[in-house]
Amino acid sequence: MPRPVWSGAITFGLVTIPVKVVPATENHSISFHQYHRTDMARVRVKKVCETDGRTLSVDEIGRGFQTPDGDTIEITEDELDAIPLPTAKAIEISGFVPAASIDPIRIGEGYYLEGAGQVAAKPYVLLRKALERNAKVAVAKFAWHGRERLGLLRVKDDVLVLHAMKWPDEVRSPDALVPGDVEVGEREIEAAVTLVDSMPATEPSAFKDEYREALEQVIAAKSSGTAPPEAVPDEEPGGEVLDLMSALRQSLERTHGEEAPAGREATVHELPRRSARRGSAKGATGDGAARGTSKKAAAQKAPAKKAAAKKAPTKKAAAEKAPAKKSGAAKGAAKKARSPASTAKKSAKKSASASTTKRNTRTDKSA
């Protein structure tokens, strides 16, 4: 166990528990040094005075605060220690709250609290059992590294753990990151919930740092004079649009170890590129051009039918205006009413066939 980084006491009410703060985590990441590529010598970072250019030792360096006017006010260690803070040497518990009420984003690194001496044993265990029985955590304040901090005390394996917490104004608002209006169907939500429930519950202790292990292999290979292992290139996803519902369905089938039935695979569509659209538009020939021509011709025929449909009410109008006694006049009016409609149909067919012939001729020439 590493040496304590802070010592003081936990206080709540009139109870005082002398404790030592010990780091609860350790860093296993691989660190690098800067070096000179020519002779492989280390590159050091020196603290140099910008007035006389001298390299300063630790004893010559102090701390200060720069005002908006550019003046520097020196603050000594003795002045920091003399600040009248009740939490200077105490973890002062302010209250007890349910653990679920604490936003995890506010919780920082953890430290084990070790009872300092036999006098701390009984109140230490008393606080631990009180937290366990109420299923709560303690919110506390303490001063550390030159400023007052907010803390959280909880129980882990019969030991009290102190977490440094962010103050409320230190957490940024995520409102600007919320996606816009998106419609999500109830079937999609149900499928996503089913997928979440069907996936195995993996404990965090089962995970390992694969990047660090791969980096250790590279270092070991280069130190022994062998070639480092080659990475398997990942397939670039590129621009794709995935059918969300099909992806959820396939994920469920894969989770249960079943193959996706035919016709139920997720559909993936490549996003069109501008150059591809231009090329396809210019090079459309053969069947594609014929299909495009037939569609346009059909589109041209449609207005002719509408025109005929609009003229059709003239039959009824002529029939209603004609007297019942004059059957011959009514027949004549009906013939006259039919003649413009039939003439419109014939002219529409002629124009459609003519436009089709012209477009086919253009297509043959371009081919």
Tab-separated table of C-alpha atoms in Angstrom:
chain	number	residue	atom	x	y	z
A	1	MET	CA	0.000	0.000	0.000
A	2	PRO	CA	1.429	3.455	-0.908
A	3	ARG	CA	2.190	6.070	1.699
A	4	PRO	CA	-0.588	8.457	2.821
A	5	VAL	CA	-1.012	11.671	0.861
A	6	TRP	CA	-3.020	13.536	3.520
A	7	SER	CA	-3.921	13.122	7.161
A	8	GLY	CA	-6.713	14.642	9.219
A	9	ALA	CA	-10.023	13.560	10.697
A	10	ILE	CA	-13.587	12.763	9.679
A	11	THR	CA	-16.107	14.789	11.660
A	12	PHE	CA	-19.890	14.456	11.812
A	13	GLY	CA	-21.797	15.913	14.710
A	14	LEU	CA	-19.526	15.554	17.740
A	15	VAL	CA	-17.838	12.408	16.392
A	16	THR	CA	-14.206	12.664	15.255
A	17	ILE	CA	-12.352	9.883	13.428
A	18	PRO	CA	-8.608	10.398	12.815
A	19	VAL	CA	-7.778	9.085	9.341
A	20	LYS	CA	-5.006	8.898	6.741
A	21	VAL	CA	-5.810	9.301	3.048
A	22	VAL	CA	-4.232	6.642	0.801
A	23	PRO	CA	-4.574	6.523	-3.017
A	24	ALA	CA	-7.092	3.850	-4.005
A	25	THR	CA	-6.009	3.610	-7.649
A	26	GLU	CA	-2.730	3.372	-9.534
A	27	ASN	CA	-1.742	4.288	-13.062
A	28	HIS	CA	-0.439	1.448	-15.262
A	29	SER	CA	-0.208	3.431	-18.485
A	30	ILE	CA	3.170	3.486	-20.248
A	31	SER	CA	4.869	6.879	-20.205
A	32	PHE	CA	7.365	8.167	-22.777
A	33	HIS	CA	10.339	10.531	-22.597
A	34	GLN	CA	11.381	13.134	-25.107
A	35	TYR	CA	14.801	12.520	-26.664
A	36	HIS	CA	17.167	13.987	-29.251
A	37	ARG	CA	16.934	11.876	-32.429
A	38	THR	CA	20.559	12.489	-33.385
A	39	ASP	CA	22.264	11.079	-30.272
A	40	MET	CA	19.243	9.637	-28.349
A	41	ALA	CA	19.932	11.910	-25.351
A	42	ARG	CA	17.117	12.921	-23.015
A	43	VAL	CA	15.439	16.286	-23.524
A	44	ARG	CA	14.817	17.991	-20.182
A	45	VAL	CA	12.313	20.690	-19.328
A	46	LYS	CA	14.087	23.420	-17.406
A	47	LYS	CA	12.526	26.217	-15.385
A	48	VAL	CA	14.268	29.366	-16.539
A	49	CYS	CA	13.813	32.896	-15.236
A	50	GLU	CA	12.703	35.086	-18.110
A	51	THR	CA	14.567	38.099	-16.670
A	52	ASP	CA	18.138	36.835	-16.211
A	53	GLY	CA	17.881	33.532	-18.142
A	54	ARG	CA	19.098	31.398	-15.212
A	55	THR	CA	17.834	27.865	-14.564
A	56	LEU	CA	16.159	27.894	-11.140
A	57	SER	CA	16.068	25.252	-8.426
A	58	VAL	CA	12.935	24.222	-6.540
A	59	ASP	CA	13.897	26.319	-3.503
A	60	GLU	CA	14.087	29.461	-5.637
A	61	ILE	CA	10.576	29.078	-7.074
A	62	GLY	CA	7.540	30.510	-5.310
A	63	ARG	CA	3.884	30.854	-6.232
A	64	GLY	CA	1.902	33.992	-6.908
A	65	PHE	CA	-1.271	35.411	-8.391
A	66	GLN	CA	-1.199	37.790	-11.350
A	67	THR	CA	-3.739	40.621	-11.200
A	68	PRO	CA	-5.529	41.997	-14.282
A	69	ASP	CA	-3.123	44.985	-14.133
A	70	GLY	CA	-0.145	42.661	-14.565
A	71	ASP	CA	1.130	42.806	-10.987
A	72	THR	CA	2.195	39.570	-9.276
A	73	ILE	CA	1.171	38.988	-5.653
A	74	GLU	CA	3.253	36.352	-3.882
A	75	ILE	CA	1.436	33.764	-1.758
A	76	THR	CA	3.608	31.722	0.610
A	77	GLU	CA	2.994	28.234	1.956
A	78	ASP	CA	2.679	29.618	5.482
A	79	GLU	CA	-0.073	31.983	4.345
A	80	LEU	CA	-1.949	29.106	2.727
A	81	ASP	CA	-1.672	27.027	5.901
A	82	ALA	CA	-2.946	29.956	7.994
A	83	ILE	CA	-6.169	30.397	6.006
A	84	PRO	CA	-9.057	30.139	8.534
A	85	LEU	CA	-10.860	27.138	7.043
A	86	PRO	CA	-12.724	24.666	9.282
A	87	THR	CA	-11.926	21.955	6.722
A	88	ALA	CA	-8.165	22.580	6.669
A	89	LYS	CA	-7.460	19.354	8.554
A	90	ALA	CA	-10.911	17.787	8.614
A	91	ILE	CA	-13.290	15.967	6.283
A	92	GLU	CA	-16.455	17.648	7.523
A	93	ILE	CA	-19.592	15.644	6.685
A	94	SER	CA	-22.472	17.952	5.802
A	95	GLY	CA	-25.199	15.357	5.250
A	96	PHE	CA	-26.198	11.903	4.008
A	97	VAL	CA	-27.977	11.284	0.689
A	98	PRO	CA	-28.941	8.241	-1.442
A	99	ALA	CA	-26.123	7.165	-3.743
A	100	ALA	CA	-28.449	7.328	-6.771
A	101	SER	CA	-28.902	11.077	-6.229
A	102	ILE	CA	-25.239	11.784	-7.085
A	103	ASP	CA	-24.471	12.376	-10.756
A	104	PRO	CA	-21.515	10.069	-11.628
A	105	ILE	CA	-19.964	12.780	-13.814
A	106	ARG	CA	-19.249	14.763	-10.641
A	107	ILE	CA	-17.339	11.915	-8.955
A	108	GLY	CA	-13.547	12.038	-9.261
A	109	GLU	CA	-10.692	9.794	-8.158
A	110	GLY	CA	-11.084	7.647	-5.060
A	111	TYR	CA	-8.952	7.399	-1.915
A	112	TYR	CA	-9.043	4.848	0.880
A	113	LEU	CA	-9.480	6.199	4.396
A	114	GLU	CA	-7.343	4.408	6.952
A	115	GLY	CA	-8.111	4.783	10.649
A	116	ALA	CA	-5.196	6.510	12.374
A	117	GLY	CA	-4.529	4.447	15.499
A	118	GLN	CA	-6.688	2.366	17.811
A	119	VAL	CA	-8.674	5.392	18.947
A	120	ALA	CA	-10.176	5.652	15.454
A	121	ALA	CA	-11.263	1.999	15.195
A	122	LYS	CA	-14.654	2.166	16.932
A	123	PRO	CA	-15.999	5.421	15.407
A	124	TYR	CA	-14.641	4.272	12.008
A	125	VAL	CA	-16.646	1.031	12.142
A	126	LEU	CA	-19.661	2.899	13.518
A	127	LEU	CA	-19.758	5.276	10.529
A	128	ARG	CA	-19.245	2.405	8.103
A	129	LYS	CA	-22.135	0.378	9.506
A	130	ALA	CA	-24.414	3.431	9.551
A	131	LEU	CA	-23.751	4.029	5.845
A	132	GLU	CA	-24.310	0.350	5.027
A	133	ARG	CA	-27.583	0.094	6.936
A	134	ASN	CA	-29.074	3.271	5.429
A	135	ALA	CA	-27.709	2.533	1.920
A	136	LYS	CA	-26.526	6.147	1.734
A	137	VAL	CA	-23.365	8.093	1.030
A	138	ALA	CA	-21.968	11.057	2.944
A	139	VAL	CA	-21.370	14.455	1.324
A	140	ALA	CA	-18.427	16.286	2.893
A	141	LYS	CA	-16.092	19.254	2.448
A	142	PHE	CA	-12.317	19.242	2.912
A	143	ALA	CA	-9.344	21.453	2.005
A	144	TRP	CA	-6.617	19.922	-0.106
A	145	HIS	CA	-3.903	21.191	-2.488
A	146	GLY	CA	-4.609	24.829	-1.845
A	147	ARG	CA	-8.377	24.870	-2.189
A	148	GLU	CA	-11.563	23.592	-0.579
A	149	ARG	CA	-13.105	20.561	-2.208
A	150	LEU	CA	-16.398	18.737	-2.180
A	151	GLY	CA	-16.197	15.062	-1.289
A	152	LEU	CA	-18.259	11.886	-1.142
A	153	LEU	CA	-17.766	9.053	1.366
A	154	ARG	CA	-18.979	5.545	0.654
A	155	VAL	CA	-18.255	1.982	1.758
A	156	LYS	CA	-16.230	-0.543	-0.256
A	157	ASP	CA	-15.276	-3.936	1.187
A	158	ASP	CA	-15.460	-2.776	4.829
A	159	VAL	CA	-13.335	0.302	4.074
A	160	LEU	CA	-14.416	3.948	3.813
A	161	VAL	CA	-13.644	5.546	0.451
A	162	LEU	CA	-13.339	9.285	-0.178
A	163	HIS	CA	-14.081	10.627	-3.667
A	164	ALA	CA	-13.229	14.157	-4.722
A	165	MET	CA	-16.280	15.711	-6.389
A	166	LYS	CA	-16.829	18.534	-8.853
A	167	TRP	CA	-18.677	21.593	-7.611
A	168	PRO	CA	-22.021	22.143	-9.379
A	169	ASP	CA	-20.659	25.078	-11.429
A	170	GLU	CA	-17.722	22.954	-12.655
A	171	VAL	CA	-19.974	20.667	-14.714
A	172	ARG	CA	-20.724	22.045	-18.170
A	173	SER	CA	-24.279	22.035	-19.477
A	174	PRO	CA	-24.856	19.467	-22.278
A	175	ASP	CA	-27.857	21.302	-23.748
A	176	ALA	CA	-25.930	22.354	-26.866
A	177	LEU	CA	-25.108	18.693	-27.635
A	178	VAL	CA	-28.673	17.357	-27.629
A	179	PRO	CA	-29.695	16.050	-31.117
A	180	GLY	CA	-32.487	17.846	-32.937
A	181	ASP	CA	-36.032	16.591	-33.388
A	182	VAL	CA	-35.772	12.888	-34.187
A	183	GLU	CA	-38.744	10.561	-34.487
A	184	VAL	CA	-38.174	7.138	-32.937
A	185	GLY	CA	-40.910	4.562	-33.358
A	186	GLU	CA	-42.250	2.446	-30.527
A	187	ARG	CA	-41.163	-0.747	-32.326
A	188	GLU	CA	-37.588	0.550	-32.502
A	189	ILE	CA	-37.588	1.404	-28.800
A	190	GLU	CA	-38.954	-2.025	-27.870
A	191	ALA	CA	-36.336	-3.735	-30.066
A	192	ALA	CA	-33.536	-1.685	-28.475
A	193	VAL	CA	-34.793	-2.508	-24.958
A	194	THR	CA	-34.947	-6.209	-25.855
A	195	LEU	CA	-31.379	-6.045	-27.194
A	196	VAL	CA	-30.142	-4.382	-23.992
A	197	ASP	CA	-31.858	-7.017	-21.833
A	198	SER	CA	-30.533	-9.908	-23.919
A	199	MET	CA	-26.861	-8.849	-23.896
A	200	PRO	CA	-24.704	-10.437	-21.177
A	201	ALA	CA	-23.999	-8.420	-18.044
A	202	THR	CA	-20.198	-8.063	-18.070
A	203	GLU	CA	-18.539	-6.987	-14.849
A	204	PRO	CA	-16.038	-4.108	-15.180
A	205	SER	CA	-13.395	-6.348	-13.571
A	206	ALA	CA	-13.484	-8.574	-16.675
A	207	PHE	CA	-12.082	-5.855	-18.942
A	208	LYS	CA	-8.381	-5.270	-19.596
A	209	ASP	CA	-6.264	-2.561	-21.210
A	210	GLU	CA	-5.563	-4.115	-24.616
A	211	TYR	CA	-3.769	-1.007	-25.878
A	212	ARG	CA	-1.212	-1.167	-23.048
A	213	GLU	CA	-0.642	-4.904	-23.695
A	214	ALA	CA	-0.104	-4.247	-27.427
A	215	LEU	CA	2.296	-1.399	-26.627
A	216	GLU	CA	4.282	-3.674	-24.292
A	217	GLN	CA	4.591	-6.199	-27.144
A	218	VAL	CA	5.938	-3.483	-29.460
A	219	ILE	CA	8.516	-2.385	-26.858
A	220	ALA	CA	9.564	-5.982	-26.145
A	221	ALA	CA	9.946	-6.755	-29.858
A	222	LYS	CA	12.052	-3.667	-30.568
A	223	SER	CA	14.256	-4.266	-27.524
A	224	SER	CA	14.967	-7.821	-28.695
A	225	GLY	CA	15.662	-6.712	-32.270
A	226	THR	CA	12.629	-8.376	-33.816
A	227	ALA	CA	9.907	-6.816	-35.903
A	228	PRO	CA	6.924	-5.530	-33.928
A	229	PRO	CA	3.589	-7.264	-34.540
A	230	GLU	CA	1.571	-5.856	-37.407
A	231	ALA	CA	-1.880	-4.542	-36.748
A	232	VAL	CA	-4.838	-5.934	-38.651
A	233	PRO	CA	-6.226	-3.083	-40.740
A	234	ASP	CA	-9.764	-2.174	-39.863
A	235	GLU	CA	-12.325	-1.896	-42.614
A	236	GLU	CA	-13.249	1.697	-43.189
A	237	PRO	CA	-17.007	2.078	-42.868
A	238	GLY	CA	-17.176	4.923	-45.379
A	239	GLY	CA	-20.443	6.695	-46.021
A	240	GLU	CA	-23.232	4.282	-45.196
A	241	VAL	CA	-26.869	4.531	-44.233
A	242	LEU	CA	-28.037	1.543	-42.204
A	243	ASP	CA	-31.607	0.399	-41.781
A	244	LEU	CA	-31.943	0.830	-37.993
A	245	MET	CA	-34.761	-1.667	-37.476
A	246	SER	CA	-32.967	-4.367	-39.482
A	247	ALA	CA	-29.752	-3.698	-37.545
A	248	LEU	CA	-31.576	-4.130	-34.237
A	249	ARG	CA	-33.174	-7.346	-35.443
A	250	GLN	CA	-29.834	-8.751	-36.634
A	251	SER	CA	-28.165	-7.775	-33.361
A	252	LEU	CA	-30.812	-9.693	-31.418
A	253	GLU	CA	-30.316	-12.763	-33.599
A	254	ARG	CA	-26.537	-12.561	-33.215
A	255	THR	CA	-26.855	-12.208	-29.431
A	256	HIS	CA	-28.941	-15.367	-29.238
A	257	GLY	CA	-26.490	-17.235	-31.501
A	258	GLU	CA	-28.890	-17.639	-34.380
A	259	GLU	CA	-28.326	-16.851	-38.021
A	260	ALA	CA	-30.401	-14.147	-39.599
A	261	PRO	CA	-33.085	-15.609	-41.875
A	262	ALA	CA	-32.918	-14.827	-45.556
A	263	GLY	CA	-34.514	-11.572	-46.527
A	264	ARG	CA	-34.128	-10.077	-43.030
A	265	GLU	CA	-30.542	-8.829	-43.274
A	266	ALA	CA	-29.808	-5.177	-42.609
A	267	THR	CA	-29.742	-3.128	-45.783
A	268	VAL	CA	-26.726	-0.894	-46.259
A	269	HIS	CA	-26.801	1.878	-48.837
A	270	GLU	CA	-23.707	3.658	-50.103
A	271	LEU	CA	-24.002	7.414	-49.993
A	272	PRO	CA	-23.890	8.752	-53.594
A	273	ARG	CA	-20.897	10.838	-54.594
A	274	ARG	CA	-21.207	13.929	-56.753
A	275	SER	CA	-18.835	12.626	-59.402
A	276	ALA	CA	-20.760	9.355	-59.615
A	277	ARG	CA	-24.045	11.214	-60.070
A	278	ARG	CA	-22.587	13.307	-62.877
A	279	GLY	CA	-21.159	10.262	-64.634
A	280	SER	CA	-24.374	8.285	-64.394
A	281	ALA	CA	-26.419	11.217	-65.670
A	282	LYS	CA	-24.172	11.721	-68.711
A	283	GLY	CA	-23.667	8.055	-69.502
A	284	ALA	CA	-27.288	6.855	-69.289
A	285	THR	CA	-27.834	4.839	-72.475
A	286	GLY	CA	-29.569	1.701	-73.653
A	287	ASP	CA	-32.252	0.277	-71.419
A	288	GLY	CA	-31.815	3.011	-68.806
A	289	ALA	CA	-32.399	5.735	-71.374
A	290	ALA	CA	-35.363	3.863	-72.814
A	291	ARG	CA	-36.898	3.499	-69.375
A	292	GLY	CA	-36.363	7.185	-68.727
A	293	THR	CA	-37.963	8.018	-72.082
A	294	SER	CA	-40.983	5.826	-71.448
A	295	LYS	CA	-41.493	7.395	-68.024
A	296	LYS	CA	-41.361	10.889	-69.511
A	297	ALA	CA	-43.735	9.903	-72.251
A	298	ALA	CA	-46.158	8.518	-69.711
A	299	ALA	CA	-45.840	11.719	-67.755
A	300	GLN	CA	-46.704	13.680	-70.921
A	301	LYS	CA	-49.770	11.514	-71.565
A	302	ALA	CA	-51.161	12.154	-68.131
A	303	PRO	CA	-52.066	15.837	-68.747
A	304	ALA	CA	-53.930	14.862	-71.908
A	305	LYS	CA	-56.185	12.526	-69.918
A	306	LYS	CA	-56.813	15.264	-67.391
A	307	ALA	CA	-57.688	17.660	-70.154
A	308	ALA	CA	-60.137	15.164	-71.553
A	309	ALA	CA	-61.573	14.634	-68.096
A	310	LYS	CA	-62.027	18.356	-67.645
A	311	LYS	CA	-63.896	18.630	-70.961
A	312	ALA	CA	-66.098	15.659	-70.152
A	313	PRO	CA	-68.571	17.681	-68.041
A	314	THR	CA	-69.622	19.491	-71.231
A	315	LYS	CA	-71.574	16.325	-72.110
A	316	LYS	CA	-73.676	16.633	-69.001
A	317	ALA	CA	-74.041	20.343	-69.440
A	318	ALA	CA	-75.198	19.929	-73.029
A	319	ALA	CA	-77.543	17.141	-72.033
A	320	GLU	CA	-79.062	19.186	-69.205
A	321	LYS	CA	-79.562	22.284	-71.375
A	322	ALA	CA	-81.242	20.325	-74.159
A	323	PRO	CA	-85.077	19.991	-73.770
A	324	ALA	CA	-86.490	16.532	-73.238
A	325	LYS	CA	-88.739	16.780	-76.304
A	326	LYS	CA	-85.932	17.570	-78.758
A	327	SER	CA	-84.203	14.222	-78.750
A	328	GLY	CA	-82.558	14.874	-82.066
A	329	ALA	CA	-81.099	18.159	-80.838
A	330	ALA	CA	-79.824	16.419	-77.728
A	331	LYS	CA	-78.127	13.743	-79.837
A	332	GLY	CA	-76.506	16.422	-81.949
A	333	ALA	CA	-75.269	18.277	-78.897
A	334	ALA	CA	-73.890	15.031	-77.477
A	335	LYS	CA	-71.995	14.357	-80.707
A	336	LYS	CA	-70.571	17.874	-80.639
A	337	ALA	CA	-69.554	17.398	-76.995
A	338	ARG	CA	-67.819	14.105	-77.830
A	339	SER	CA	-65.967	15.475	-80.802
A	340	PRO	CA	-63.726	17.949	-78.855
A	341	ALA	CA	-62.862	15.252	-76.313
A	342	SER	CA	-61.935	12.724	-78.999
A	343	THR	CA	-59.979	15.407	-80.839
A	344	ALA	CA	-58.032	16.190	-77.616
A	345	LYS	CA	-57.262	12.512	-77.095
A	346	LYS	CA	-56.009	12.108	-80.669
A	347	SER	CA	-53.841	15.221	-80.453
A	348	ALA	CA	-52.406	14.056	-77.081
A	349	LYS	CA	-51.524	10.666	-78.564
A	350	LYS	CA	-49.868	12.301	-81.563
A	351	SER	CA	-47.815	14.672	-79.395
A	352	ALA	CA	-46.795	11.827	-77.078
A	353	SER	CA	-45.704	9.579	-79.955
A	354	ALA	CA	-43.850	12.455	-81.570
A	355	SER	CA	-41.956	13.299	-78.388
A	356	THR	CA	-41.149	9.599	-77.880
A	357	THR	CA	-39.783	9.328	-81.409
A	358	LYS	CA	-37.618	12.416	-80.941
A	359	ARG	CA	-36.196	11.156	-77.653
A	360	ASN	CA	-35.493	7.699	-79.067
A	361	THR	CA	-33.689	9.365	-81.956
A	362	ARG	CA	-31.575	11.410	-79.501
A	363	THR	CA	-30.801	8.283	-77.537
A	364	ASP	CA	-29.678	6.394	-80.638
A	365	LYS	CA	-27.426	9.280	-81.648
A	366	SER	CA	-25.852	9.539	-78.207
A	367	ALA	CA	-25.294	5.777	-78.170
